[in-house]
mmCIF file of C-alpha atoms in Angstrom:
data_model
loop_
_atom_site.group_PDB
_atom_site.id
_atom_site.type_symbol
_atom_site.label_atom_id
_atom_site.label_comp_id
_atom_site.label_asym_id
_atom_site.label_seq_id
_atom_site.Cartn_x
_atom_site.Cartn_y
_atom_site.Cartn_z
ATOM 1 C CA MET A 1 -2.294 26.936 -23.051
ATOM 2 C CA GLU A 2 -3.162 25.253 -19.761
ATOM 3 C CA GLN A 3 -1.507 21.961 -19.028
ATOM 4 C CA SER A 4 -3.692 19.089 -17.959
ATOM 5 C CA THR A 5 -3.499 18.324 -14.236
ATOM 6 C CA GLU A 6 -3.878 14.522 -15.067
ATOM 7 C CA SER A 7 -0.322 14.595 -16.554
ATOM 8 C CA LYS A 8 1.188 16.035 -13.415
ATOM 9 C CA ILE A 9 2.030 14.549 -10.082
ATOM 10 C CA VAL A 10 3.286 16.576 -7.061
ATOM 11 C CA ALA A 11 6.727 15.536 -5.708
ATOM 12 C CA LYS A 12 6.418 17.308 -2.414
ATOM 13 C CA HIS A 13 8.899 15.082 -0.680
ATOM 14 C CA ILE A 14 11.634 16.304 -2.879
ATOM 15 C CA PRO A 15 12.686 19.878 -1.502
ATOM 16 C CA GLY A 16 12.814 22.703 -3.974
ATOM 17 C CA ASN A 17 11.226 20.760 -6.835
ATOM 18 C CA PRO A 18 8.107 22.130 -8.529
ATOM 19 C CA ASP A 19 5.386 19.819 -9.618
ATOM 20 C CA LEU A 20 6.838 17.213 -11.929
ATOM 21 C CA PRO A 21 5.447 15.584 -14.990
ATOM 22 C CA ARG A 22 4.737 11.889 -14.313
ATOM 23 C CA ASP A 23 7.607 10.704 -16.475
ATOM 24 C CA ASP A 24 10.054 12.960 -14.680
ATOM 25 C CA TYR A 25 8.710 11.784 -11.372
ATOM 26 C CA ALA A 26 9.045 8.222 -12.479
ATOM 27 C CA ASP A 27 12.742 8.912 -13.394
ATOM 28 C CA VAL A 28 13.393 10.256 -9.872
ATOM 29 C CA LEU A 29 11.759 7.194 -8.215
ATOM 30 C CA SER A 30 13.624 4.767 -10.631
ATOM 31 C CA TRP A 31 16.909 6.433 -9.703
ATOM 32 C CA HIS A 32 16.202 5.896 -6.042
ATOM 33 C CA TYR A 33 15.109 2.373 -6.646
ATOM 34 C CA GLN A 34 18.348 1.471 -8.409
ATOM 35 C CA HIS A 35 20.670 3.595 -6.179
ATOM 36 C CA GLY A 36 20.054 2.811 -2.425
ATOM 37 C CA ASP A 37 21.809 4.878 0.245
ATOM 38 C CA PRO A 38 25.262 3.595 1.068
ATOM 39 C CA GLN A 39 25.967 1.953 4.297
ATOM 40 C CA ASP A 40 29.042 2.505 6.455
ATOM 41 C CA GLY A 41 32.133 0.848 4.909
ATOM 42 C CA GLU A 42 30.935 0.667 1.380
ATOM 43 C CA ARG A 43 33.019 2.150 -1.405
ATOM 44 C CA VAL A 44 31.330 5.039 -3.064
ATOM 45 C CA ARG A 45 31.794 7.729 -5.833
ATOM 46 C CA VAL A 46 30.293 11.101 -5.090
ATOM 47 C CA PHE A 47 29.224 13.521 -7.855
ATOM 48 C CA LEU A 48 27.474 16.911 -7.644
ATOM 49 C CA ARG A 49 23.920 16.233 -8.823
ATOM 50 C CA LYS A 50 23.388 19.374 -10.963
ATOM 51 C CA SER A 51 26.786 19.646 -12.645
ATOM 52 C CA GLY A 52 27.807 15.951 -12.629
ATOM 53 C CA ASP A 53 31.372 17.016 -11.333
ATOM 54 C CA PHE A 54 33.284 14.342 -9.577
ATOM 55 C CA VAL A 55 33.690 15.022 -5.747
ATOM 56 C CA ALA A 56 35.409 11.999 -4.318
ATOM 57 C CA GLU A 57 35.704 8.154 -4.192
ATOM 58 C CA GLY A 58 36.418 6.220 -1.163
ATOM 59 C CA THR A 59 34.815 4.535 1.887
ATOM 60 C CA TRP A 60 31.468 5.951 3.174
ATOM 61 C CA GLU A 61 30.896 6.897 6.746
ATOM 62 C CA TYR A 62 27.619 8.333 7.914
ATOM 63 C CA ARG A 63 27.848 10.452 11.193
ATOM 64 C CA ARG A 64 24.717 11.278 13.172
ATOM 65 C CA ALA A 65 24.090 14.905 14.079
ATOM 66 C CA GLN A 66 27.472 16.550 14.607
ATOM 67 C CA PRO A 67 27.514 18.922 17.476
ATOM 68 C CA ASP A 68 29.929 21.357 15.542
ATOM 69 C CA GLY A 69 27.449 21.526 12.612
ATOM 70 C CA SER A 70 29.785 19.686 10.236
ATOM 71 C CA SER A 71 28.670 17.348 7.531
ATOM 72 C CA GLU A 72 26.674 14.228 8.496
ATOM 73 C CA ALA A 73 28.588 12.049 6.057
ATOM 74 C CA VAL A 74 32.171 11.776 4.938
ATOM 75 C CA VAL A 75 34.151 9.711 2.424
ATOM 76 C CA HIS A 76 37.614 8.394 3.427
ATOM 77 C CA THR A 77 39.788 8.466 0.313
ATOM 78 C CA ASP A 78 42.555 6.116 -0.525
ATOM 79 C CA ASP A 79 45.185 8.932 0.139
ATOM 80 C CA GLN A 80 43.863 9.247 3.723
ATOM 81 C CA ASP A 81 41.834 12.327 3.110
ATOM 82 C CA THR A 82 38.385 12.806 4.594
ATOM 83 C CA VAL A 83 35.939 14.598 2.369
ATOM 84 C CA ALA A 84 32.740 16.024 3.818
ATOM 85 C CA VAL A 85 29.741 15.148 1.620
ATOM 86 C CA PRO A 86 27.772 18.238 0.649
ATOM 87 C CA ALA A 87 24.075 18.332 0.136
ATOM 88 C CA GLY A 88 22.834 17.815 -3.377
ATOM 89 C CA VAL A 89 25.050 14.904 -4.485
ATOM 90 C CA ARG A 90 24.497 11.838 -6.349
ATOM 91 C CA LEU A 91 26.096 8.766 -4.776
ATOM 92 C CA GLU A 92 27.142 5.665 -6.604
ATOM 93 C CA VAL A 93 28.016 2.467 -4.568
ATOM 94 C CA VAL A 94 31.131 0.944 -6.141
ATOM 95 C CA GLN A 95 31.543 -1.955 -3.806
ATOM 96 C CA ALA A 96 28.389 -2.974 -1.854
ATOM 97 C CA LEU A 97 28.481 -4.871 1.435
ATOM 98 C CA PRO A 98 25.899 -7.581 2.320
ATOM 99 C CA ARG A 99 22.748 -5.946 3.447
ATOM 100 C CA PRO A 100 20.810 -7.928 5.956
ATOM 101 C CA ARG A 101 17.344 -6.341 6.391
ATOM 102 C CA PRO A 102 14.867 -7.010 9.064
ATOM 103 C CA PRO A 103 11.397 -7.786 7.715
ATOM 104 C CA VAL A 104 9.251 -4.600 7.577
ATOM 105 C CA LEU A 105 6.137 -6.128 6.137
ATOM 106 C CA THR A 106 4.605 -9.454 6.654
ATOM 107 C CA ALA A 107 4.293 -11.821 3.682
ATOM 108 C CA SER A 108 0.543 -11.010 3.454
ATOM 109 C CA GLU A 109 1.180 -7.276 3.531
ATOM 110 C CA LEU A 110 3.828 -7.779 0.723
ATOM 111 C CA TYR A 111 1.266 -9.673 -1.295
ATOM 112 C CA VAL A 112 -1.166 -6.802 -1.040
ATOM 113 C CA ALA A 113 1.609 -4.303 -1.851
ATOM 114 C CA ALA A 114 2.696 -6.368 -4.963
ATOM 115 C CA GLU A 115 -1.052 -6.545 -6.187
ATOM 116 C CA LEU A 116 -1.497 -2.873 -5.745
ATOM 117 C CA LEU A 117 1.625 -2.216 -7.752
ATOM 118 C CA GLU A 118 0.577 -4.488 -10.436
ATOM 119 C CA GLU A 119 -2.705 -2.515 -10.659
ATOM 120 C CA LEU A 120 -0.804 0.739 -10.730
ATOM 121 C CA GLY A 121 1.293 -0.731 -13.551
ATOM 122 C CA ALA A 122 -1.774 -1.641 -15.523
ATOM 123 C CA VAL A 123 -3.360 1.911 -14.998
ATOM 124 C CA TYR A 124 -0.187 3.496 -16.232
ATOM 125 C CA ALA A 125 0.711 0.886 -18.830
ATOM 126 C CA GLY A 126 3.098 2.247 -21.469
ATOM 127 C CA GLU A 127 4.376 4.992 -19.113
ATOM 128 C CA LYS A 128 7.566 5.056 -17.047
ATOM 129 C CA LEU A 129 5.593 5.089 -13.807
ATOM 130 C CA GLY A 130 3.683 1.947 -14.868
ATOM 131 C CA GLU A 131 6.849 0.184 -15.784
ATOM 132 C CA LEU A 132 8.477 1.003 -12.448
ATOM 133 C CA ALA A 133 5.427 -0.171 -10.499
ATOM 134 C CA SER A 134 5.364 -3.516 -12.486
ATOM 135 C CA ALA A 135 9.090 -3.977 -12.034
ATOM 136 C CA VAL A 136 8.790 -3.526 -8.197
ATOM 137 C CA ALA A 137 5.695 -5.793 -8.028
ATOM 138 C CA GLU A 138 7.567 -8.460 -9.893
ATOM 139 C CA LYS A 139 10.593 -8.192 -7.642
ATOM 140 C CA ILE A 140 8.395 -8.484 -4.533
ATOM 141 C CA ALA A 141 6.445 -11.491 -5.988
ATOM 142 C CA ASP A 142 9.649 -13.247 -7.169
ATOM 143 C CA GLY A 143 11.475 -12.549 -3.932
ATOM 144 C CA LEU A 144 8.738 -14.158 -1.859
ATOM 145 C CA ASP A 145 7.617 -16.621 -4.475
ATOM 146 C CA LEU A 146 4.089 -15.230 -4.350
ATOM 147 C CA ARG A 147 3.340 -16.233 -7.832
ATOM 148 C CA LYS A 148 2.577 -19.762 -6.790
ATOM 149 C CA SER A 149 -0.029 -18.866 -4.094
ATOM 150 C CA PRO A 150 -0.827 -16.007 -1.963
ATOM 151 C CA PRO A 151 0.319 -16.269 1.622
ATOM 152 C CA HIS A 152 -2.179 -17.280 4.365
ATOM 153 C CA ALA A 153 -2.754 -14.775 7.159
#
């Protein structure tokens, strides 16, 4: 029995993953939406993604390309150990720091993105992908108070 291509979406940006059904892809996107990458100095817990085994908890430090080929990220534990963060882990930020972010899109561009996400949410209504699109659109609209009136270019 052949599976419909309409129910599949390619997750090419996720190395080693085959084509994912839309709900599974929405789960991956939702996880990334809710679990941003830690920034230096934040307290994190590290788990192996496949097994769920606990690796370490401590303060996150990201290190740019190491000349000796060692891990690009480490966690400094409370007992003064430094644990290299292996590939394929799930990170949970335990104590987040303030995150000042420079504007990436203008208010007008965000308005367009929110409208497109609302449309995507309507197209995939009742599916996880549609719920995620609507949630992100709402967050953009609420964050910029776009519901009152669209921005002027």
